[in-house]
Coordinates of C-alpha atoms in Angstrom, one line a residue:
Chain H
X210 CA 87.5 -205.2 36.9
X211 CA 84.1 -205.6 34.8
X212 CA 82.2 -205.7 37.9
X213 CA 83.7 -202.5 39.8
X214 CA 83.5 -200.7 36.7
X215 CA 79.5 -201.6 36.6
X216 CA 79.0 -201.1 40.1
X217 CA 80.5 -197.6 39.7
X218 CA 78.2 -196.7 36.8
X219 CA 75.3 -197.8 38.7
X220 CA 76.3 -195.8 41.7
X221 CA 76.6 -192.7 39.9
X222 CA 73.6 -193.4 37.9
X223 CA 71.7 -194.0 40.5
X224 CA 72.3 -190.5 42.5
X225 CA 71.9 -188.8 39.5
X226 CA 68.3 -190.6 39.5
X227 CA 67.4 -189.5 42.5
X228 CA 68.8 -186.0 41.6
X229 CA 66.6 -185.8 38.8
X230 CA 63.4 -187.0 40.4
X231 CA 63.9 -184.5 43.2
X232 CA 64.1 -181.7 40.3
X233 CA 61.0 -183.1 38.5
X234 CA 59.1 -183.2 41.5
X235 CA 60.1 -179.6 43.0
X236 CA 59.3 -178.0 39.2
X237 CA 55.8 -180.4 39.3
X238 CA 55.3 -178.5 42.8
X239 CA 55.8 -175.2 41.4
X240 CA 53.5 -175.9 38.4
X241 CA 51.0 -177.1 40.8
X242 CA 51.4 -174.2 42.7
X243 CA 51.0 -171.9 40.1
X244 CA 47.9 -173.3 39.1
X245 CA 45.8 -174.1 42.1
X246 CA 44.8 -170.2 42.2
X247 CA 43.9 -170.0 39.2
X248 CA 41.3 -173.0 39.8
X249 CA 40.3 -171.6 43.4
X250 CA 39.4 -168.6 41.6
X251 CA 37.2 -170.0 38.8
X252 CA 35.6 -172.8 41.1
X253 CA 34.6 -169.6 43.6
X254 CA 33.3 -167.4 40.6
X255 CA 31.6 -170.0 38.6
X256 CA 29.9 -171.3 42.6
X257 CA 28.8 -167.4 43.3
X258 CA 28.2 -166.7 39.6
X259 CA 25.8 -169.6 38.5
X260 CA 22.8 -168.7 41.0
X261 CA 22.3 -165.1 39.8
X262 CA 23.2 -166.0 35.8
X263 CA 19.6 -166.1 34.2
X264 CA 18.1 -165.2 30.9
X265 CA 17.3 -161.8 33.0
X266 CA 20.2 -161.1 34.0
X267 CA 21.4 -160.7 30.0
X268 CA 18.0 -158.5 28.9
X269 CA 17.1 -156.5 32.1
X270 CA 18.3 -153.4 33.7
X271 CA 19.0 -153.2 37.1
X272 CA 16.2 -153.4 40.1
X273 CA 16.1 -150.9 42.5
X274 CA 17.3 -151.6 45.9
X275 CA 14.9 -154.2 47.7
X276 CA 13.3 -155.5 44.5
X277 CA 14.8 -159.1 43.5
X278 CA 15.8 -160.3 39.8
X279 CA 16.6 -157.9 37.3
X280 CA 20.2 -158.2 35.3
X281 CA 23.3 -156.3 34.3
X282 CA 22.0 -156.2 30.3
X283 CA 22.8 -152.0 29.9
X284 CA 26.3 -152.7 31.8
X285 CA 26.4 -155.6 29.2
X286 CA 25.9 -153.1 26.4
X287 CA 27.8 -149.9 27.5
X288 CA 31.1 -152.1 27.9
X289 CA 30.7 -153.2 24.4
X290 CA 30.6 -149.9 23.6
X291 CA 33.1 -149.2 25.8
X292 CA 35.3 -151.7 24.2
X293 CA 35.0 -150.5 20.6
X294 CA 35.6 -147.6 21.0
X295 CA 39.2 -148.0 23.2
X296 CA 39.7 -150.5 20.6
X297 CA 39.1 -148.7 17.4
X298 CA 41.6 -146.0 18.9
X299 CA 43.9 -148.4 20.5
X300 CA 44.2 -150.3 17.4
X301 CA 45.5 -148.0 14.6
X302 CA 47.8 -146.0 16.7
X303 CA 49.1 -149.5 18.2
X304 CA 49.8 -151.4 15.3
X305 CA 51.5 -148.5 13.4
X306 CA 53.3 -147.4 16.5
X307 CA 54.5 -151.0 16.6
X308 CA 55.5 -151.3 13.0
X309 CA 57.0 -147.9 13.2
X310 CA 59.5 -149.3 16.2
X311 CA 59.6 -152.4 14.1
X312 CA 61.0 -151.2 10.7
X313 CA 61.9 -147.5 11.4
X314 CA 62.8 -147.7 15.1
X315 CA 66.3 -146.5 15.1
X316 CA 67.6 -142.8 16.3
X317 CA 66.5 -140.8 18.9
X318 CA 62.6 -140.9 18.5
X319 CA 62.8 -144.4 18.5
X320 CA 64.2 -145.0 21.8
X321 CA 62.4 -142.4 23.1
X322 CA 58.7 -143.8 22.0
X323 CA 60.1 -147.7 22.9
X324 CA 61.2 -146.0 26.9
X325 CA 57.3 -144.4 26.7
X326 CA 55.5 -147.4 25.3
X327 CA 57.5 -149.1 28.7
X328 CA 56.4 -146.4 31.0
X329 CA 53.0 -146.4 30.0
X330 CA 52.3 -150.1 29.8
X331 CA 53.4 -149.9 33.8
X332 CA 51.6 -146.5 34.7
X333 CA 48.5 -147.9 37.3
X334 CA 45.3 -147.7 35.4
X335 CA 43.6 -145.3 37.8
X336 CA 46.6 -142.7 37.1
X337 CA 45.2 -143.1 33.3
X338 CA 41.9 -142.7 34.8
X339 CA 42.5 -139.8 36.8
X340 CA 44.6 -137.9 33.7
X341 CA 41.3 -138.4 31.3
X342 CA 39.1 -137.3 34.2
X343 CA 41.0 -134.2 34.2
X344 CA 41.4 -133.7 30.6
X345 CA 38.1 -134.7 29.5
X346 CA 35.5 -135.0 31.5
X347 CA 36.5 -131.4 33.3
X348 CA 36.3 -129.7 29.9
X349 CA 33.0 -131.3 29.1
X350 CA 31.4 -131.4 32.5
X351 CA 30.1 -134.7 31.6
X352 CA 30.7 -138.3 32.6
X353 CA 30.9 -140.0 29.1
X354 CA 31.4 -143.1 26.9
X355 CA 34.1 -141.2 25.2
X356 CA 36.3 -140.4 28.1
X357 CA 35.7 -143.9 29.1
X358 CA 36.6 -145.1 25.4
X359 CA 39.9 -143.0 25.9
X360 CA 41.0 -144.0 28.9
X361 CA 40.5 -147.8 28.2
X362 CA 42.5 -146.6 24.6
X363 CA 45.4 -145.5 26.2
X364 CA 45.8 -148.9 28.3
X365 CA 45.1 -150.7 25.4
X366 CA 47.9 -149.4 22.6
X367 CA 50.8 -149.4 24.8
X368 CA 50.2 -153.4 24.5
X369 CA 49.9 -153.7 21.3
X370 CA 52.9 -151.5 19.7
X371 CA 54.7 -153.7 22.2
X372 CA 53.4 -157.2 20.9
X373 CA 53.0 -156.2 17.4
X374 CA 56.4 -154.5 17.3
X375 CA 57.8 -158.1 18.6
X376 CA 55.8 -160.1 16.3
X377 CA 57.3 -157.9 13.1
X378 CA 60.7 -158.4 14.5
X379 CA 60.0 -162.1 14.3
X380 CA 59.9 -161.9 10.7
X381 CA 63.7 -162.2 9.4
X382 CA 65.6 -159.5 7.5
X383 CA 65.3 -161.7 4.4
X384 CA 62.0 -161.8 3.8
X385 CA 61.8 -158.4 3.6
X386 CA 65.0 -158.1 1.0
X387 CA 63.3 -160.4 -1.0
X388 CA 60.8 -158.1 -1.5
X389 CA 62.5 -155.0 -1.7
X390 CA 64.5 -156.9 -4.3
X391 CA 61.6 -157.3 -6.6
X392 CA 61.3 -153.7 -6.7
X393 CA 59.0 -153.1 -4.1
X394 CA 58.8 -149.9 -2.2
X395 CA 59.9 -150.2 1.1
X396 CA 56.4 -149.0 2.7
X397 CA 54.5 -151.9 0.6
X398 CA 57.3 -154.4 1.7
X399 CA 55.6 -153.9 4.8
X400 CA 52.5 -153.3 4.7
X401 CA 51.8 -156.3 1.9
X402 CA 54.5 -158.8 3.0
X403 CA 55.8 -158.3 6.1
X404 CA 52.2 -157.1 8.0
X405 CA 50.2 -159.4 5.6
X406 CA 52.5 -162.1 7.1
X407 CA 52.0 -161.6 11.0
X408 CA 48.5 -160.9 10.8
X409 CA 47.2 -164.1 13.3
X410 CA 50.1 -162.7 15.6
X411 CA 49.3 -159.1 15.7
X412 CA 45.5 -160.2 15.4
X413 CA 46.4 -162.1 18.8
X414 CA 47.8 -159.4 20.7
X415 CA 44.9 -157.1 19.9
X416 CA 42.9 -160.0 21.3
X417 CA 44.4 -160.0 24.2
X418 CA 44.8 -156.4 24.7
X419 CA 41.0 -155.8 24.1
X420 CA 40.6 -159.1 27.0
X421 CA 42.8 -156.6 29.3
X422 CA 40.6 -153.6 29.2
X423 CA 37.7 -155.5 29.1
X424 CA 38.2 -156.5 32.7
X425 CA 39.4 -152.5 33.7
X426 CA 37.7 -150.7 36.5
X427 CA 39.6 -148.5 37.7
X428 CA 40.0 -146.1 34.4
X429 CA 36.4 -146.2 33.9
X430 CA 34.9 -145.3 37.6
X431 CA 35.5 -141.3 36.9
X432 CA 35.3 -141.2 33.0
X433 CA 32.3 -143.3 32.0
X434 CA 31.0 -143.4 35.3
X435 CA 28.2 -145.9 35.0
X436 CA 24.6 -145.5 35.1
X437 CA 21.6 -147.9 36.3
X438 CA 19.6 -147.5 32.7
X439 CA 20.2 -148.2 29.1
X440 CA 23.2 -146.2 27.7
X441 CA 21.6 -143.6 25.3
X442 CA 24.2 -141.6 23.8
X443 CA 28.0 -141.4 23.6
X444 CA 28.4 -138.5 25.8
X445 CA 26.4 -139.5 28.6
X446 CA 27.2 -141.5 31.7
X447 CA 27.8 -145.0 30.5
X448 CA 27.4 -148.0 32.3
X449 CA 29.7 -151.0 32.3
X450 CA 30.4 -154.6 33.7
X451 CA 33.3 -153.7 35.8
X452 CA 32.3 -150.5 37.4
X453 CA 28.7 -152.2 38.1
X454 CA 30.4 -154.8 39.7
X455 CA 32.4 -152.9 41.7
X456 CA 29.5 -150.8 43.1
X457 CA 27.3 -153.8 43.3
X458 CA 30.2 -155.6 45.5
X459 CA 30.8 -152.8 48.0
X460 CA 27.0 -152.3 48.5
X461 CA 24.8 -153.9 51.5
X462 CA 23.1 -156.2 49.9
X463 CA 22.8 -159.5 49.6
X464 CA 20.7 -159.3 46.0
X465 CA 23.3 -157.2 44.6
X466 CA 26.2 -159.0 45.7
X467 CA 24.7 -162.3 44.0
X468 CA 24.3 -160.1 40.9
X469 CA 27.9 -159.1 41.1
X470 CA 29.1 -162.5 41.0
X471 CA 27.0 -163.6 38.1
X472 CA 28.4 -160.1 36.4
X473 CA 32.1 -161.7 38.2
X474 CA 31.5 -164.3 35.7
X475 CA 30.2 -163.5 32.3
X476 CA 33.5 -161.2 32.5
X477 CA 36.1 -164.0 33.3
X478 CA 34.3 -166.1 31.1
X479 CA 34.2 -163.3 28.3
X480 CA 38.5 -162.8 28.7
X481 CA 38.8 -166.5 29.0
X482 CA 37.1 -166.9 25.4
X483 CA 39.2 -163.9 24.1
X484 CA 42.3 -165.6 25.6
X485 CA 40.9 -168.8 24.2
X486 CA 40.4 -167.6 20.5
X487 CA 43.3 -165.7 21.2
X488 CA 45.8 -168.8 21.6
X489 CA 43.7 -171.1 18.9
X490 CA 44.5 -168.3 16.7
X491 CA 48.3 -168.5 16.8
X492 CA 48.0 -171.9 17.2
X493 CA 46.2 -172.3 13.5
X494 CA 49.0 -170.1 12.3
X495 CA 52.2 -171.5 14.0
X496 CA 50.7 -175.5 12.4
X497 CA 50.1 -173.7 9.1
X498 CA 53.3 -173.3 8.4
X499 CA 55.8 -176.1 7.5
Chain O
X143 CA 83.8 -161.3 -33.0
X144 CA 81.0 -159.3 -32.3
X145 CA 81.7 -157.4 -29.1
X146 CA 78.2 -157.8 -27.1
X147 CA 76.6 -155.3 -25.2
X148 CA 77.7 -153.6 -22.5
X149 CA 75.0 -154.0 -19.4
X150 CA 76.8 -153.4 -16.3
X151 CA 80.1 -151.3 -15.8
X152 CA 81.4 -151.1 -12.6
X153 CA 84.2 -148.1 -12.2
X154 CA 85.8 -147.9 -8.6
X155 CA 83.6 -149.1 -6.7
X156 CA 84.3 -149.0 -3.2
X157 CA 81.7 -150.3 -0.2
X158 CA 81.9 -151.0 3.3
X159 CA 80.3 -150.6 6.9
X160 CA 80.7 -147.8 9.3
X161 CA 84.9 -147.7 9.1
X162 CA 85.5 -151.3 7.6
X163 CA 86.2 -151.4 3.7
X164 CA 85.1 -154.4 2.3
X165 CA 84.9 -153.8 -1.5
X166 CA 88.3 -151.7 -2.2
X167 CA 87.9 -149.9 -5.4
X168 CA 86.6 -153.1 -7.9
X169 CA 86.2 -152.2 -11.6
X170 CA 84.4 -155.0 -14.2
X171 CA 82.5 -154.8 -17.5
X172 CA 79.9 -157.4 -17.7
X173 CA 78.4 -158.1 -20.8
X174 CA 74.8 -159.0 -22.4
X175 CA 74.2 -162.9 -21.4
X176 CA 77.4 -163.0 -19.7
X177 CA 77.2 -166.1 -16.7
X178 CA 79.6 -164.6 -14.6
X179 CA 81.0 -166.1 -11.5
X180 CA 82.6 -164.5 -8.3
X181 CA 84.5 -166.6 -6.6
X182 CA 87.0 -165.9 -3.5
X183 CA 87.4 -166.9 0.1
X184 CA 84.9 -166.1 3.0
X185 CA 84.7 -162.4 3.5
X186 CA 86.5 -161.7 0.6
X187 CA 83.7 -158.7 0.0
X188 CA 81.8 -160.8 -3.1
X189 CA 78.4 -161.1 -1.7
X190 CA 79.0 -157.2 -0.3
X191 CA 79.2 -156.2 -4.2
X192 CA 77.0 -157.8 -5.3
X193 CA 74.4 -156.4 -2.9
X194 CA 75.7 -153.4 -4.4
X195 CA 74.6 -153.5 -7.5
X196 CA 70.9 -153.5 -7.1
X197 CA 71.2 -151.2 -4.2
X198 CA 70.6 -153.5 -1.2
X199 CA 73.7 -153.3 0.3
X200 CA 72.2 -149.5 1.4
X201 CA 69.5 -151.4 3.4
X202 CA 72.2 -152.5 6.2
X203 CA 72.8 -150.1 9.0
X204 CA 76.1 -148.3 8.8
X205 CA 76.7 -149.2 4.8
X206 CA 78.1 -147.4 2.4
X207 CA 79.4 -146.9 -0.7
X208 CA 81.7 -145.1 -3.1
X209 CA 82.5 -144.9 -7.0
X210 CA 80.3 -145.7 -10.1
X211 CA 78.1 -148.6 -10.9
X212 CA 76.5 -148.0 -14.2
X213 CA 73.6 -150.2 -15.2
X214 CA 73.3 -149.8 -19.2
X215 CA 74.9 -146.2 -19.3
X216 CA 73.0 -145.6 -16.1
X217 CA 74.7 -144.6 -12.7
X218 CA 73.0 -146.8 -10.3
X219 CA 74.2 -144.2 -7.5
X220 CA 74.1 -140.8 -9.1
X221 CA 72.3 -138.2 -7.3
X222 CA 68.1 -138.8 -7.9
X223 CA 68.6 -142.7 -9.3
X224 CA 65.7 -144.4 -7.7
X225 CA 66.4 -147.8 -5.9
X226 CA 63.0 -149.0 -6.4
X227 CA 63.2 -148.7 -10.1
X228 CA 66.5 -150.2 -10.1
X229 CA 65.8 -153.4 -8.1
X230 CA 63.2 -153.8 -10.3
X231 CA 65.8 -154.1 -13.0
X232 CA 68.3 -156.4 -11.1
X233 CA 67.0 -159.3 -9.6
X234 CA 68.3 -160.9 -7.1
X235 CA 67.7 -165.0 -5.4
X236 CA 69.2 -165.1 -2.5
X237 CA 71.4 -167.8 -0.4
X238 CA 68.8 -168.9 1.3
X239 CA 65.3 -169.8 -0.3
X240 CA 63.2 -167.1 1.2
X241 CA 59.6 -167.6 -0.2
X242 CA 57.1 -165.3 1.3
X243 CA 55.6 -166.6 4.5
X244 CA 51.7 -167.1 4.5
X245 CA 51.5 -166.7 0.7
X246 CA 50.8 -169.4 -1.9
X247 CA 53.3 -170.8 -4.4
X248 CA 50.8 -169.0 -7.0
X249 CA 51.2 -165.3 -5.1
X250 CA 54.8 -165.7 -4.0
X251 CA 55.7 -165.6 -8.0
X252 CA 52.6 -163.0 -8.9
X253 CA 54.1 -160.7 -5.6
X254 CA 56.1 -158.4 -7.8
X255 CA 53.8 -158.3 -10.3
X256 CA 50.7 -157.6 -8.1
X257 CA 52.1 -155.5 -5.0
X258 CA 53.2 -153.3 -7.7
X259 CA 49.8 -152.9 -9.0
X260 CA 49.1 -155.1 -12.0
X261 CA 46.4 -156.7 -11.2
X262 CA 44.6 -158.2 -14.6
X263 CA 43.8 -162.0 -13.2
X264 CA 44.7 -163.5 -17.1
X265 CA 47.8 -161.6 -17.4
X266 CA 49.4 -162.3 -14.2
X267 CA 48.3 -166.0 -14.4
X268 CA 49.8 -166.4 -17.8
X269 CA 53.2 -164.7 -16.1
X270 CA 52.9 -167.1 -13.3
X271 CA 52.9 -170.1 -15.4
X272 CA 55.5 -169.0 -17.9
X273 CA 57.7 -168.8 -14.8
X274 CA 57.1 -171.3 -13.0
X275 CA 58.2 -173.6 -16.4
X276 CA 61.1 -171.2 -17.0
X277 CA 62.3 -172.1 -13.6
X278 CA 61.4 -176.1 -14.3
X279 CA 58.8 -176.5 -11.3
X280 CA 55.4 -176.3 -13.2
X281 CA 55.3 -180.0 -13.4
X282 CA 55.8 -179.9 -9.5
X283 CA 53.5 -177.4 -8.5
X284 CA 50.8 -177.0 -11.1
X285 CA 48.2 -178.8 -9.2
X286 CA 49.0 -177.1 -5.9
X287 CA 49.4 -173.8 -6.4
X288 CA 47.3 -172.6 -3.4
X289 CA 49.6 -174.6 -1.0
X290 CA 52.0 -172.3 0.8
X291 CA 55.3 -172.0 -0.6
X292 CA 56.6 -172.6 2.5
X293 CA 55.2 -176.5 2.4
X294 CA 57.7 -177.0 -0.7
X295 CA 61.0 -178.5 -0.3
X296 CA 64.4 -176.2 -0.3
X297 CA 65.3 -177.2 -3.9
X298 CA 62.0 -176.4 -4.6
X299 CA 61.5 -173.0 -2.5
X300 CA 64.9 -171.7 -4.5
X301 CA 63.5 -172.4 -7.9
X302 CA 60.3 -170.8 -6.7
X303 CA 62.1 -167.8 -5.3
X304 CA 63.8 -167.9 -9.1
X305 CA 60.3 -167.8 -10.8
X306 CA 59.5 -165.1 -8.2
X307 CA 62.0 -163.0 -9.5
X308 CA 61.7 -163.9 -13.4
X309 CA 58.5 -162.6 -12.9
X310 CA 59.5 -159.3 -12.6
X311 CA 61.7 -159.9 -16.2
X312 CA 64.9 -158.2 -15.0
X313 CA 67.2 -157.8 -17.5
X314 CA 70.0 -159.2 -14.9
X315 CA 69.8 -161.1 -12.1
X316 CA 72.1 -161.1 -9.1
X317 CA 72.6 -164.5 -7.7
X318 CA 74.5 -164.8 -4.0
X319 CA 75.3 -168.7 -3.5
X320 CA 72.6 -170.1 -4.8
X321 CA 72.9 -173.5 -4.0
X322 CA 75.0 -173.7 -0.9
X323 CA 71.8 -174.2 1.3
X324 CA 70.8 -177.3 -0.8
X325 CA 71.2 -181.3 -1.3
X326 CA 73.2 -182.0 -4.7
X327 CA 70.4 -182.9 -6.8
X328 CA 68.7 -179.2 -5.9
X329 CA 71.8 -177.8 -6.7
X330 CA 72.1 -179.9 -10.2
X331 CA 68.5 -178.9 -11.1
X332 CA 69.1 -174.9 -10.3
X333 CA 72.6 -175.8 -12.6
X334 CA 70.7 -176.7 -14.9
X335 CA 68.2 -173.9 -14.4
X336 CA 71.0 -171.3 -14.5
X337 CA 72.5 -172.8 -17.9
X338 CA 68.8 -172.5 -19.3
X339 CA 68.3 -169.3 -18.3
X340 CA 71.4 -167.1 -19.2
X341 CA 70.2 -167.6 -22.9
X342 CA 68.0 -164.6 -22.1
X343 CA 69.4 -163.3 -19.0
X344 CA 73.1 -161.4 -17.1
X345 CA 73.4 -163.7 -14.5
X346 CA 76.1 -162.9 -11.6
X347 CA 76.3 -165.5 -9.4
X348 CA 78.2 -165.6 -6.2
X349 CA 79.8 -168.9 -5.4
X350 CA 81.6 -170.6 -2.9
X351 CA 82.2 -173.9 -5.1
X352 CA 84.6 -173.9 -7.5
X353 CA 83.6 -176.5 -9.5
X354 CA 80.3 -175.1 -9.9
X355 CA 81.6 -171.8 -11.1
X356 CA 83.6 -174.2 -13.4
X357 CA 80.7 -176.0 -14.6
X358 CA 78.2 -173.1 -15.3
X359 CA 79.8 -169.7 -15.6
X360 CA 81.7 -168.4 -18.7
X361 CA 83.4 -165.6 -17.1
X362 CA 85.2 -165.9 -13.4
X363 CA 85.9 -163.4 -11.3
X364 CA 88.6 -164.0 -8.0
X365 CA 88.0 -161.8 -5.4
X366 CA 90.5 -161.6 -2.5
X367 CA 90.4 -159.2 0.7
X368 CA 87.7 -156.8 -1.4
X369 CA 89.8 -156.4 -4.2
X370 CA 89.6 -158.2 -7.6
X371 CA 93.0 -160.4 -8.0
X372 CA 91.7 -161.5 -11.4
X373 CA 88.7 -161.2 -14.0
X374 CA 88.5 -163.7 -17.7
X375 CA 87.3 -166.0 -19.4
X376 CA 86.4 -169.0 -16.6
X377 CA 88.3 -171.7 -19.0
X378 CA 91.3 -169.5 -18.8
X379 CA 91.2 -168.5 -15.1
X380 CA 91.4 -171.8 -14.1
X381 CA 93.4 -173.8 -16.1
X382 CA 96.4 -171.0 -17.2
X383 CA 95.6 -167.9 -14.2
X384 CA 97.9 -164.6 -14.7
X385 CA 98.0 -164.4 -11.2
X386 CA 99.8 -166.3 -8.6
X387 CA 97.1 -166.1 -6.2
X388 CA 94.2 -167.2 -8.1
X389 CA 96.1 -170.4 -8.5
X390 CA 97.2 -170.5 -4.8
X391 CA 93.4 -170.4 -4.1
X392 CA 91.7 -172.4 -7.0
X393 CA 94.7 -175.4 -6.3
X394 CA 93.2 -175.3 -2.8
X395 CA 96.5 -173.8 -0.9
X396 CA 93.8 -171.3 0.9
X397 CA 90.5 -170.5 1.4

């Protein structure tokens, strides 16, 4: 009796071993395959990148056609500037967009700012491109760092009334009675206790919405342009990583594409720090607590 | 004896959510140091009214309510009566200890104080202190008072979230099951606590154990289906109750 009963056990035991080791292995596979891009990509980049990436290429301009050397050091500086500025517009009109959906978000305008927030997160960046070309750089005749700075803007905030708006809601209803139960207003409830709170959160999805547009072509090929000298003034052309490495890929030659690569790299490697610092961030926060 | 003064009167008060009445027309006098207890079955509208009284119940989509609520003469819902100003004269600890996430145990009790604008360092450390020993958990804290007050234990987070709220130095506070989240010896210390502190304090506390509201209150209130079956002196409610229900429930035949 004992030993049928065992044998039984063992049976079943044993097919749901082999079950289970079948599903480890297929979601190990899957894994795998999900990561052996990634790799092919940075192994390539980093192989193409590293011959071109000297101290030159960081603090020259670009050489003219034929000449060898020379660097990427105003594309360097004119997406920084690029950069701030989408970010210092992105920023305020994200994070209050997102705590408006997050504390006021009920009625009418609500739904109708969360369905436009979607939309525009998903609208192709050269459609964003295009509309600032149109609306700006028409007007002004001019190529310039501020089209460019609102076109990289308006890629940037959808992202972060979404992430910020998720992060608030993370925060439970409690917390915030507690402090409208001291006698708090309601707009210092938020802006002291419940924002104060999620700060490495909503800190982490502006980092990772500044590492999106950092990497943007496309917006920025007919709004800042680009240009091969030193970016001298806001409403000029302005040069950037992206857009230089775009027109140093398509061209014939084989300086420029070497240069293109190293520029291939500092970018990755400049979102994969901002990813980095990004994740350590909420990391810190999420072992901080408890 | 001295009749004691009157600090909240509650007239008709009716409350509820969209078309569902939970508090059906309650009316109660409570009294300057008063403990009073409100007891009753799940969903029996207690915590609902109490969230009425310093205007929190509003903060839930689809509430409402009706009748008077008068907070030392005061209508707490007359047209113009500021809910701010109000909450900052009913306090309220919650059922769960709710500290404030990412702030010390020093600015979790300074919060009302500080996001309200006082600022002077001495003043709002002396208040800090004074609390903190008024809600017995100096002792525990005093040498880590930057630590979050998240890293305390649940006992410990509730008598915080009590010192966070003496701060402010309501003249009532509103209590909605303390204890029920907490081990025995918590609950035995914020007992204590609450026996300490209704020498200077209203306290209303919601309760879903009987014996507690035996132990501590002086004044019981049984609520049933949002209505209030019966309201007197604790000693009397549950050893001779007028009403056939509050025996029914306190004997245990329901709830």
């Amino acid at each position: 009796m004992k030993g049928i009963h065992s044998s039984f056990m063992l049976e079943l035991s044993a097919g749901r071993k082999v079950r289970n080791c079948a599903a480890q292995i297929l979601i190990s596979l899957a894994a795998l395959l999900a990561i052996v891009p990634l790799v092919f990509v940075f192994v390539h980049v980093i192989k193409s990148g590293m011959p071109a990436l000297n101290l030159a290429f960081f603090t020259s301009l670009p050489s003219p056609v034929g000449q060898s050397g020379g660097g990427m050091a105003n594309s360097l500086i004119g997406s920084l500037i690029l950069v701030v500025f989408g970010t210092v517009i992105g920023i305020p009109i994200g994070v209050f967009g997102g705590v408006f959906l997050s504390e006021y978000g009920k009625g009418k305008i609500a739904f109708f700012m969360r369905f436009s927030v979607d939309l525009l997160t998903s609208v192709p960046s050269i459609v964003v491109g295009l509309y600032i070309y149109s609306m700006v750089v028409v007007p002004t005749k001019t190529f310039s760092a501020y089209a460019g700075g609102l076109a990289l803007s308006i890629l940037m905030f959808p992202f972060v009334v979404k992430t910020t708006e998720e992060v608030l809601r993370l925060i439970p209803q409690h917390i915030r009675e507690a402090g409208l139960a001291l006698g708090i207003p309601r707009w210092r409830v938020i802006v002291s206790i419940v924002l104060k709170g999620a700060i490495p959160s909503v800190t982490t999805g502006i980092l990772l919405g500044i590492a999106r547009i950092a990497g943007e072509t496309a917006p920025l090929l007919f709004t800042a342009f680009g240009n091969r000298f030193w970016p001298h003034g806001l409403n000029e052309p302005m040069p950037s990583l992206p857009v230089q490495i775009y027109s140093y890929a398509i061209s014939p030659f084989e300086e420029w594409h070497k240069q293109a690569w190293a520029g291939a790299l500092l970018l990755m490697s400049m979102v994969f720090l901002f990813n980095l610092v990004a994740r350590l961030l909420l990391f810190r926060d999420k072992s901080g607590h408890n | 004896m001295v009749q004691k003064e009157l600090v909240l009167s509650i007239k008709d008060l009716h409350a509820g959510f969209g078309s569902a009445e939970i508090v059906k027309g309650i009316s109660m006098d409570i009294h300057r140091q008063d403990l009073v207890a409100l007891i009753g079955p799940s969903g029996c509208g207690k915590s609902t009214f109490l969230r009425c009284l310093n205007r929190l119940h509003e903060e839930t989509e689809g509430a409402w309510v009706r009748g008077k609520a008068e907070l030392f003469q005061q209508d707490l819902y007359e047209r113009g009566a500021d809910p701010v100003e109000i909450r900052s004269k009913i306090g309220m600890v919650f059922q769960k200890p709710n500290p404030f996430p990412s702030m010390s145990i020093y600015d979790n009790v300074a919060a009302g104080l500080t996001i309200r604008g006082i600022k002077k360092r001495s003043y709002v450390a002396d208040v800090v202190e004074y609390c903190l020993k008024q809600a017995a958990l100096w002792e525990e804290v005093k040498d880590k008072l930057k630590a979050p007050g998240t890293s305390l234990s649940g006992g410990q987070q509730q008598r915080l979230c009590i010192a966070r709220t003496l701060a402010i130095n309501p003249p009532v506070i509103l209590m909605d099951e303390p204890t029920s989240a907490l081990d025995p010896i918590s609950t035995a210390k914020i007992e204590e606590l609450i026996t300490e502190l209704r020498k200077q304090v209203t306290i209303i506390i919601v309760t879903h154990n009987m014996q507690q509201a035996a132990r501590i209150s002086d004044k019981t209130a049984f609520f049933l289906l949002g209505e209030l079956i019966e309201y007197g002196a604790t000693s009397e409610v549950f050893t001779t109750p007028r009403e056939k229900k509050t025996e029914s429930y306190i004997t245990g035949r329901f709830g």
